[in-house]
CSV table of C-alpha atoms (C1' of nucleotides) in Angstrom, one decimal:
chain,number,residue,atom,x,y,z
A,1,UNK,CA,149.4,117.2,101.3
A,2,UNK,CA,147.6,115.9,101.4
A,3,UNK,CA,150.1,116.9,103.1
A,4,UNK,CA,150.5,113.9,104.9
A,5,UNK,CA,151.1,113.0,105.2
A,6,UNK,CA,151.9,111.2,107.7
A,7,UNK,CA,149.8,111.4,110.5
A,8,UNK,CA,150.0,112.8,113.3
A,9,UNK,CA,151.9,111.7,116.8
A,10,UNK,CA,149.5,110.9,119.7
A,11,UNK,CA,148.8,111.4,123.6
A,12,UNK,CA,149.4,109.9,126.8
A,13,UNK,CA,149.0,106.8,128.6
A,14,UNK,CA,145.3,106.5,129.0
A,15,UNK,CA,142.5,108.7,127.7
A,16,UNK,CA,143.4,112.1,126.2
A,17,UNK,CA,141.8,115.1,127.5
A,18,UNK,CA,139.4,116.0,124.8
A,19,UNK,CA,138.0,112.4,124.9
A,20,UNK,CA,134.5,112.8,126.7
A,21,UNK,CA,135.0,111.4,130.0
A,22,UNK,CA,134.9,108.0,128.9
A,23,UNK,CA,133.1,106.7,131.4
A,24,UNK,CA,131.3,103.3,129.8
A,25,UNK,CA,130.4,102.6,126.3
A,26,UNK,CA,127.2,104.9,126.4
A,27,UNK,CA,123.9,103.5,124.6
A,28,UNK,CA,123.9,103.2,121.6
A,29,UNK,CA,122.0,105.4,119.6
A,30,UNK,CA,118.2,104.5,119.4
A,31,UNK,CA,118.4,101.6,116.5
A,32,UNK,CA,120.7,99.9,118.5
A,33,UNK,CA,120.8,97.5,115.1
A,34,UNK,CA,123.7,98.0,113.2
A,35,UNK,CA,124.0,101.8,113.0
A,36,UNK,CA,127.8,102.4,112.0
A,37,UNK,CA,128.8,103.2,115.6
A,38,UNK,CA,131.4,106.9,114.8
A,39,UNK,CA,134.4,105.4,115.8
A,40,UNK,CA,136.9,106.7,119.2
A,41,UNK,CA,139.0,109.0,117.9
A,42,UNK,CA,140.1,111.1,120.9
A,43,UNK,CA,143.0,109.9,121.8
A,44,UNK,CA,144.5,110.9,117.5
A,45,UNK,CA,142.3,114.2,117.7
A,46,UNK,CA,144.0,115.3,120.9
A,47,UNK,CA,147.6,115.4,119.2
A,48,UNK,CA,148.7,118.7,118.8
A,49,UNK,CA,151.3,117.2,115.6
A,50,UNK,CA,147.5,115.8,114.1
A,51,UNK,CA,145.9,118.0,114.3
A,52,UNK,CA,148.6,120.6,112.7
A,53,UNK,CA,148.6,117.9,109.7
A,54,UNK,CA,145.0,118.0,109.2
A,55,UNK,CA,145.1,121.7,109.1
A,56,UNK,CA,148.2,122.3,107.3
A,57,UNK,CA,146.8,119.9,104.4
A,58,UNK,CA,143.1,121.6,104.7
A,59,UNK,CA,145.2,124.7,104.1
A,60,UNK,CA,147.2,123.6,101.2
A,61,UNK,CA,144.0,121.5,99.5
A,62,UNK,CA,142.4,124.9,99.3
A,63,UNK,CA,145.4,126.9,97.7
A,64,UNK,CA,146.0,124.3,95.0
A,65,UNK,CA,142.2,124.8,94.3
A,66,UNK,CA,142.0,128.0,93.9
A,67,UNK,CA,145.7,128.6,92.6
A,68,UNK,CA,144.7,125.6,89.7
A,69,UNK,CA,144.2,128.0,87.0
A,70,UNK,CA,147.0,129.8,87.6
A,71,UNK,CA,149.2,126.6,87.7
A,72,UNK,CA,151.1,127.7,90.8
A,73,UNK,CA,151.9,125.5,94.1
A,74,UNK,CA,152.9,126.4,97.3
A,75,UNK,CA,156.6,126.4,96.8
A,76,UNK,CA,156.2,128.3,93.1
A,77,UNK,CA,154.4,131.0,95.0
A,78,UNK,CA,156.9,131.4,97.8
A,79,UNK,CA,159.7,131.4,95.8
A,80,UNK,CA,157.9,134.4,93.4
A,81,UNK,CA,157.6,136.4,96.4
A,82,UNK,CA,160.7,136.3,98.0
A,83,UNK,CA,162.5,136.8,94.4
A,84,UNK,CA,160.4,139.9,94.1
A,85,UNK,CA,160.9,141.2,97.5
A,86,UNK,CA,164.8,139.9,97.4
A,87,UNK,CA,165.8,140.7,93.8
A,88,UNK,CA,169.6,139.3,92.5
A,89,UNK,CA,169.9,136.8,95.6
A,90,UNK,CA,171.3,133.9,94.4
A,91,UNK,CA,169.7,130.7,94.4
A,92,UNK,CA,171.3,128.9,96.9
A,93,UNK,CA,170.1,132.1,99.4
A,94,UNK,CA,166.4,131.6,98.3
A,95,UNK,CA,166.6,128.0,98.7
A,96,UNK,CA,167.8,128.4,102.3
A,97,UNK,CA,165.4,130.2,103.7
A,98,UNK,CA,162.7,128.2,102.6
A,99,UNK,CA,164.3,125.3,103.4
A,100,UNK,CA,164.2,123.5,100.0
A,101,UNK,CA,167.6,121.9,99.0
A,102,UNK,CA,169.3,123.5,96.3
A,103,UNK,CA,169.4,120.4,94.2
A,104,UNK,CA,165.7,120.9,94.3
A,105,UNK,CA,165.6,124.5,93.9
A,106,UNK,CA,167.3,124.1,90.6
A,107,UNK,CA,163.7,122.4,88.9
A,108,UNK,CA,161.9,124.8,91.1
A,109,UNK,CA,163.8,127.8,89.1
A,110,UNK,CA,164.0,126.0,85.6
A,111,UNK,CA,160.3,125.9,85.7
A,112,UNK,CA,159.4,129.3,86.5
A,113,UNK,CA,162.1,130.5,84.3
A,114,UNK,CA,160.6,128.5,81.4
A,115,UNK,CA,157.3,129.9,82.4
A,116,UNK,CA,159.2,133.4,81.5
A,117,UNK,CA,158.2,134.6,84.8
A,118,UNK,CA,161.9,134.5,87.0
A,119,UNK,CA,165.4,135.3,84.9
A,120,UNK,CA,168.6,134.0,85.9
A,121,UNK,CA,170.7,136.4,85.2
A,122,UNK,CA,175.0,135.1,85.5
A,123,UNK,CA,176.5,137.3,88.5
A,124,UNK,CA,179.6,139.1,87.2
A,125,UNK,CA,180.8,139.6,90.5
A,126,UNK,CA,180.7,135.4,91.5
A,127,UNK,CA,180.8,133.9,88.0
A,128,UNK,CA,179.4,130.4,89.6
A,129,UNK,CA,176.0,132.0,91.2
A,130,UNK,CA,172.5,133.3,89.1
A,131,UNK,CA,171.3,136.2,90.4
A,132,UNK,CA,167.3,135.5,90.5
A,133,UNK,CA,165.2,138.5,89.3
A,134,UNK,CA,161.4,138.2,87.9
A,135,UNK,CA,160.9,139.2,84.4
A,136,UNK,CA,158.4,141.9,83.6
A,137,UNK,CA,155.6,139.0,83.0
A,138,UNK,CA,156.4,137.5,86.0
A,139,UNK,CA,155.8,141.1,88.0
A,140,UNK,CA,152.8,141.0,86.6
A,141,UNK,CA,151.8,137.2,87.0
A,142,UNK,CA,152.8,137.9,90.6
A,143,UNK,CA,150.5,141.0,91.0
A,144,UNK,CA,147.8,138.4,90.1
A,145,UNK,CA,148.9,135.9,92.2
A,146,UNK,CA,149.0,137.9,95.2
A,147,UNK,CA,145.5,139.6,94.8
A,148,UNK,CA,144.1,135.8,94.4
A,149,UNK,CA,145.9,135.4,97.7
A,150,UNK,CA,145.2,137.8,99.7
A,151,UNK,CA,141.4,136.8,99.1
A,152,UNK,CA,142.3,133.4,100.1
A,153,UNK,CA,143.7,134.3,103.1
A,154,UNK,CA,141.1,136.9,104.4
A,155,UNK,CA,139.2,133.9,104.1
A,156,UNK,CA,141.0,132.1,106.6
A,157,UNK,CA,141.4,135.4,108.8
A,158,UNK,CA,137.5,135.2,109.0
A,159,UNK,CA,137.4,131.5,109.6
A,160,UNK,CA,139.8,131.8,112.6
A,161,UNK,CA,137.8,134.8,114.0
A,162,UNK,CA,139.6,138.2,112.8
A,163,UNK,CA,142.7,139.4,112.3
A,164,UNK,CA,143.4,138.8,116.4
A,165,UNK,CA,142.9,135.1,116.5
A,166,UNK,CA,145.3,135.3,113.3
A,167,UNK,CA,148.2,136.8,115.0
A,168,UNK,CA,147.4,134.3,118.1
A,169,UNK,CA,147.9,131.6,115.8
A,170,UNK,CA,151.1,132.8,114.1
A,171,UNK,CA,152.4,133.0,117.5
A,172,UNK,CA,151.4,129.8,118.7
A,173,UNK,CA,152.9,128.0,115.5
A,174,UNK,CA,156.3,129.8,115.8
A,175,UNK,CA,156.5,128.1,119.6
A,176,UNK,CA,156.3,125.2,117.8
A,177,UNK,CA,158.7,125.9,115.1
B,1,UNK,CA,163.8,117.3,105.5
B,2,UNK,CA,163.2,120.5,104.6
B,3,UNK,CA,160.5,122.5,105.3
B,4,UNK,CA,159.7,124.0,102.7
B,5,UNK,CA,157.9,121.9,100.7
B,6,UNK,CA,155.3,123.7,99.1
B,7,UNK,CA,155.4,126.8,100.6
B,8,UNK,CA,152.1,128.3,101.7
B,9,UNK,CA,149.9,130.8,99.9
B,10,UNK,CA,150.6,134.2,100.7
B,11,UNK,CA,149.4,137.9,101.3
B,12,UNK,CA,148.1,141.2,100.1
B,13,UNK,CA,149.3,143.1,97.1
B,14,UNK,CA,151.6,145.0,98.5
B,15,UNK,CA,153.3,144.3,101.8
B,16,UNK,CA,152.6,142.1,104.1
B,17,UNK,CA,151.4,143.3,107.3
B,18,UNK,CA,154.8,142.3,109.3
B,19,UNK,CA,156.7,143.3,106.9
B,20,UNK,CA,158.1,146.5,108.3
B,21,UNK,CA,156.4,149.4,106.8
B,22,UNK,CA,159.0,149.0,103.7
B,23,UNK,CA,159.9,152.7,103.3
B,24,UNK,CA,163.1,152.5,101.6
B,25,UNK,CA,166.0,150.0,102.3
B,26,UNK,CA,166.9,150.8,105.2
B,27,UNK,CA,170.8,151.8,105.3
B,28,UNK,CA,172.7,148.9,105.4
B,29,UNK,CA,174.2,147.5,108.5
B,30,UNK,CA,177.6,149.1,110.6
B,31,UNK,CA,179.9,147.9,107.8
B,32,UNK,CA,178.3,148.2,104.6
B,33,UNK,CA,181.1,146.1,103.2
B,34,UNK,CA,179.5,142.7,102.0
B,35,UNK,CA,177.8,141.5,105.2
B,36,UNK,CA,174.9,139.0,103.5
B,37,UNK,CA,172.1,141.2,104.4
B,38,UNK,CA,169.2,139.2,105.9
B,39,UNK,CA,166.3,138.5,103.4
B,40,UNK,CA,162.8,140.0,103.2
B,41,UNK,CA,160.8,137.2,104.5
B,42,UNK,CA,157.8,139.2,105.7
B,43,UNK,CA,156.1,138.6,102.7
B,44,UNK,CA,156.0,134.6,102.7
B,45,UNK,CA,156.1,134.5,107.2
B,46,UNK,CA,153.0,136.2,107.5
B,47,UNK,CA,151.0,133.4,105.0
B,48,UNK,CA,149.1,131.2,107.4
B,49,UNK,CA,149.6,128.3,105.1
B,50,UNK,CA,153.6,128.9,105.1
B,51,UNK,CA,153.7,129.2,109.1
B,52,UNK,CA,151.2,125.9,109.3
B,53,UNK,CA,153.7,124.1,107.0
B,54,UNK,CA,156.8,125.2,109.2
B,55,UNK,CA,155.1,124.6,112.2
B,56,UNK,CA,153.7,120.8,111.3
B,57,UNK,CA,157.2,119.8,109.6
B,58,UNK,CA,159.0,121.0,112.9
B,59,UNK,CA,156.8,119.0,114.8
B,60,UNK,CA,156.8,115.9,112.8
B,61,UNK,CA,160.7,115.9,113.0
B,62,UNK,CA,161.2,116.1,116.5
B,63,UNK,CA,158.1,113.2,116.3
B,64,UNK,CA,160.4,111.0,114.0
B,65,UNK,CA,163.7,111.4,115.8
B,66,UNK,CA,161.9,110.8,119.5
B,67,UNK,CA,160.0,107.5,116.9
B,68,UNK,CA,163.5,106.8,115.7
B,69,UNK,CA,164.5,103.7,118.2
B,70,UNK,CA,160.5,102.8,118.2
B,71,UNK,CA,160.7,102.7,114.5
B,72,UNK,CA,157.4,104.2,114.3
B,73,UNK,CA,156.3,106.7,112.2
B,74,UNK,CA,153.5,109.1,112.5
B,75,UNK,CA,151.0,107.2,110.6
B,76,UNK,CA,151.9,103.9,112.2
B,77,UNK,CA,151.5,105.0,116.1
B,78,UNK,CA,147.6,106.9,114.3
B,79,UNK,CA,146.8,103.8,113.4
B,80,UNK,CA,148.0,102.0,116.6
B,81,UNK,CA,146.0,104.3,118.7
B,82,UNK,CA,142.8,104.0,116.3
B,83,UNK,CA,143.0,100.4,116.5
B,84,UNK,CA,143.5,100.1,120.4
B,85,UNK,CA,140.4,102.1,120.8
B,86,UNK,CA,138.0,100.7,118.4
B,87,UNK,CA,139.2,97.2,118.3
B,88,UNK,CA,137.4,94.8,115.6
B,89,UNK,CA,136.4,97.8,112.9
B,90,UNK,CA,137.7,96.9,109.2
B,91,UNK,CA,140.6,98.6,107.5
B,92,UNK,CA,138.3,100.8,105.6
B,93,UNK,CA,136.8,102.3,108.9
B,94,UNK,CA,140.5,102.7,110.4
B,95,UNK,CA,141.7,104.5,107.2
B,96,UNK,CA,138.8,106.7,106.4
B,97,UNK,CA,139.0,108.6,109.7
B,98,UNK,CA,142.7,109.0,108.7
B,99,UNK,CA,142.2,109.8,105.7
B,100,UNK,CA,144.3,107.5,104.3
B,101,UNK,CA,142.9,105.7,100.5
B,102,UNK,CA,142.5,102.0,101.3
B,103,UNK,CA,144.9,100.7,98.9
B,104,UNK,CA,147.6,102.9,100.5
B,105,UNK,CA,146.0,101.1,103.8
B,106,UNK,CA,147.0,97.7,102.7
B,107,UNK,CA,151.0,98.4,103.1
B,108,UNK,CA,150.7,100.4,106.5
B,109,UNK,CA,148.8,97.9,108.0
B,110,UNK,CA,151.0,94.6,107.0
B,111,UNK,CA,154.2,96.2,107.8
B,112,UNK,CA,152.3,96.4,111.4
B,113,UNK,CA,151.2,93.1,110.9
B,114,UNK,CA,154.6,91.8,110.0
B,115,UNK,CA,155.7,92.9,113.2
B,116,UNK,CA,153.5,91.3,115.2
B,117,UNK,CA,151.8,94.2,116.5
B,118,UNK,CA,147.9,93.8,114.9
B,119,UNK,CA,146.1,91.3,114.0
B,120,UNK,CA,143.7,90.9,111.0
B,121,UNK,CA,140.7,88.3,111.7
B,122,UNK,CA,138.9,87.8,108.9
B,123,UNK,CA,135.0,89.1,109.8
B,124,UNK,CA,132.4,85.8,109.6
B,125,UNK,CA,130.4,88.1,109.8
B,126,UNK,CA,131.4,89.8,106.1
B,127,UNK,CA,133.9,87.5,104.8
B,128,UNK,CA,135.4,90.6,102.7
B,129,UNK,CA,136.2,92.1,106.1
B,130,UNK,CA,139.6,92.3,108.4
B,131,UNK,CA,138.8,92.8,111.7
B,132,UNK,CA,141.9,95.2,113.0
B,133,UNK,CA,142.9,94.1,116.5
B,134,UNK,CA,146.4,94.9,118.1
B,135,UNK,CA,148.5,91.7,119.5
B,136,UNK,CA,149.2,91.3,122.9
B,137,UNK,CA,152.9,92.3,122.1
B,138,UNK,CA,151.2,95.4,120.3
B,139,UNK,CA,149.4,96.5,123.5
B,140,UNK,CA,152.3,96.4,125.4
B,141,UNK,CA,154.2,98.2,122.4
B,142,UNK,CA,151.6,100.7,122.5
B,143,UNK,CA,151.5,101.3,126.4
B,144,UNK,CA,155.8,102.0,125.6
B,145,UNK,CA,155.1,104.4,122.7
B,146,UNK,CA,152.0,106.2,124.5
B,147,UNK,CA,154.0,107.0,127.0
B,148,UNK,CA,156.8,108.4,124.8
B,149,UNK,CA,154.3,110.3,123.2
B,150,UNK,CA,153.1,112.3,126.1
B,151,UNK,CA,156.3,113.6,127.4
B,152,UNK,CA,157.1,115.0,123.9
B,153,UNK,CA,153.5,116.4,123.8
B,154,UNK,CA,154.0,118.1,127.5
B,155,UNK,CA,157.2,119.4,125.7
B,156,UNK,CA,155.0,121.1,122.7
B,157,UNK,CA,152.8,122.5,125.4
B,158,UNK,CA,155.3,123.6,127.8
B,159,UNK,CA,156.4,125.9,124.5
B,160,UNK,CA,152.7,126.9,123.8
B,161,UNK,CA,152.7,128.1,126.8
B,162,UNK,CA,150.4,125.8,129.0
B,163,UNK,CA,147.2,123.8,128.8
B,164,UNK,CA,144.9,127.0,127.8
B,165,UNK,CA,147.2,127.7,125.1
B,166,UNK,CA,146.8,124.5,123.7
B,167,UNK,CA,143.2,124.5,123.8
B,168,UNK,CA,143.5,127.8,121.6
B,169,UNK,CA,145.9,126.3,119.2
B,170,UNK,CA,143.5,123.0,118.5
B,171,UNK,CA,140.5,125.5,118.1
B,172,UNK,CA,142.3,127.8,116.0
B,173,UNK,CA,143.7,124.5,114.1
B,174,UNK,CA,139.7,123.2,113.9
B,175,UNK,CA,138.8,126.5,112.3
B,176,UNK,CA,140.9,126.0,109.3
B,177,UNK,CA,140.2,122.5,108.8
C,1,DC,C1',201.7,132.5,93.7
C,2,DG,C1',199.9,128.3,93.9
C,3,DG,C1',197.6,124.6,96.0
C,4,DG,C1',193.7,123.1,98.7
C,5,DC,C1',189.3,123.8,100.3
C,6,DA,C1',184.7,125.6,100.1
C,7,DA,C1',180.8,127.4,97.6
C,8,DA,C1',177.3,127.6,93.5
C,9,DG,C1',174.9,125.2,90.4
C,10,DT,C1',173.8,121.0,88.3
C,11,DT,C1',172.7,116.0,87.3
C,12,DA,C1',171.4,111.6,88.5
C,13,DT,C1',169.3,108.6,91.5
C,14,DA,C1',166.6,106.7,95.2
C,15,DG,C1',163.1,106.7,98.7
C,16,DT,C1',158.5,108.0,100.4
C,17,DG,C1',153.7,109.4,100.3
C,18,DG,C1',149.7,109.8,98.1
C,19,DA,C1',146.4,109.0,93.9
C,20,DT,C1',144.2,106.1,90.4
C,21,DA,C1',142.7,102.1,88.0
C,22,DA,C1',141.6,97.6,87.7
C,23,DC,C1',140.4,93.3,89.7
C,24,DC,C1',138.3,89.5,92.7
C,25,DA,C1',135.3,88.0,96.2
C,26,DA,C1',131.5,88.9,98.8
C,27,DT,C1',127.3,91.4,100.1
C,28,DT,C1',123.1,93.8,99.5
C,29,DG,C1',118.9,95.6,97.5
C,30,DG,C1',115.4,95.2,94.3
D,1,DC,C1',118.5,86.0,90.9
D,2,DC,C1',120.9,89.8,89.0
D,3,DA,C1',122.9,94.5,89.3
D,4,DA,C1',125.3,97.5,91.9
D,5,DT,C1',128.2,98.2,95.7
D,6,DT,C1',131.7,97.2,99.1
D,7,DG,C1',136.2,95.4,101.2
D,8,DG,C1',140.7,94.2,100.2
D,9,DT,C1',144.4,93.9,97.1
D,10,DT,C1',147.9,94.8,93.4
D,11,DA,C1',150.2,97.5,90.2
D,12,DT,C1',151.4,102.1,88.6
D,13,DC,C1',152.2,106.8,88.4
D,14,DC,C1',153.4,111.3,90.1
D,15,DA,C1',155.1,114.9,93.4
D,16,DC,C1',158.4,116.0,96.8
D,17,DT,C1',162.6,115.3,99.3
D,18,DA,C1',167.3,113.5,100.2
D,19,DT,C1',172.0,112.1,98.9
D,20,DA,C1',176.0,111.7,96.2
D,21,DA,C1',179.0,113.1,92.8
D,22,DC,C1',180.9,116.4,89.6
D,23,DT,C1',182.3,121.1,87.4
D,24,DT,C1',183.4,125.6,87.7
D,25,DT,C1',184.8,129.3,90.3
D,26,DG,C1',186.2,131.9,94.4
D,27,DC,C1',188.9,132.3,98.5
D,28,DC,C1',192.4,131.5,102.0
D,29,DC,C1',197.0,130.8,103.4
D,30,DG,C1',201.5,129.1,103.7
DNA sequence: CGGGCAAAGTTATAGTGGATAACCAATTGG
DNA sequence: CCAATTGGTTATCCACTATAACTTTGCCCG
């Protein structure tokens, strides 16, 4: 995350729209001795790719908090789901639609399957692909999971103002994506 | 680059809500020969944290390929614009408000250095103190890459879908942050 | 059918970003 | 004046991603 990440592109030519009107330095604050004056940072704030960063990694900083015990990251958890939901697709497939190489994908498997929570299971039918399939531990790891989850992200579903403002924001990220 | 990354955190127990009411698998397509059925993906798309991720790594791509000639990356045009409009703080100021650690700091700021874009005056006032400034060259740079900038960022909000739906987006992004 | 090409999985390797620890010089507060 | 803190720096380490090369197997097509 912290995502960065790499931070975030930036605005136009002058002053971006959410700085205040910039008009002239305005006084400073009643000491005017040396009061560590906040610094301008309209012009970074007003970038949509910045702001997404910041978000994405306040996000993500929160799920590898409360996913700690459990030992799970982001990409662990995703690829549990869609194994459940997609059981015998090979790894290449899951890898795709996450957009993870599969040169990658191959310690992202190993270490669940060492976990005991995913089996890779030799396909009879293409003797070169797994077929993925979660173990009966891993069924029940992922029953966990998801409850833990589903807290977290009513959470966020209350931060952004109800389960309205939630779609509006799903929307408005897939424009971007 | 791949999006994936670390996927995001994810839903409910059960299904997701836009997953599609999962009765039972729906009858295969027209030819229900071998035609690489499309993947359940409701599960992981509807995770705020996944669709943030997707979102942010889209829009850092197109960022670095626009960047590509500039030779600027995310974090360098930040800083650029931080130190443009708060001219004289310390490197400690400039990469707090990124949130960037100082000693990762050190490197961002001399490869800038190197080429001849900012300046670091040692402070009289604190003689442990840089005083960040950008070069003449490095205000004319930045003036180019500004510039740049906004016509990719009037392309993200063309796709929003206007001005007000940018507004929403960064108050929707503030929430979660 | 047989040869060539593509796909699946794997290994090895490199690059990048961020985090931590330790250190020096300088400053600040008692 | 001394202790604690701050600013900058270096050196490392770890996590994530990308690329290349290789093996096995499947598939197409002349």
């Amino acid at each position: 995350m912290a995502p960065v990440l790499e931070a975030g592109p930036v605005r136009v030519s002058n002053t971006g729209m959410n700085v205040p009107m910039r008009r002239e330095p305005p006084p400073p604050p009643s000491p005017s001795r040396e009061i560590e004056a906040a610094l301008r940072t309209g012009a970074t704030t007003g970038i949509i790719g910045y702001r997404l960063r910041r978000a994405q990694l306040s996000v993500f900083q929160k799920f590898l908090s409360v996913f700690d015990e459990l030992k799970l990251r982001p990409a662990d958890y995703s690829v549990l789901v869609l194994i459940a939901d997609n059981p015998g697709r090979k790894q290449t497939e899951i890898a795709e639609v996450l957009g993870v190489k599969r040169a990658n994908f191959v310690t992202l498997v190993h270490g669940l399957e060492e976990r005991g929570l995913v089996e890779r299971i030799p396909s009879h039918a293409d003797k070169r692909a797994n077929a993925l399939h979660l173990t009966a531990a891993g069924e029940a790891f992922l029953a966990h999971a998801r409850a833990v989850h589903e807290t977290m992200e009513q959470e966020l579903i209350a931060r952004l103002g109800g389960e309205k403002a939630r779609k509006t924001l799903l929307d408005l990220l897939d424009r971007l994506t």
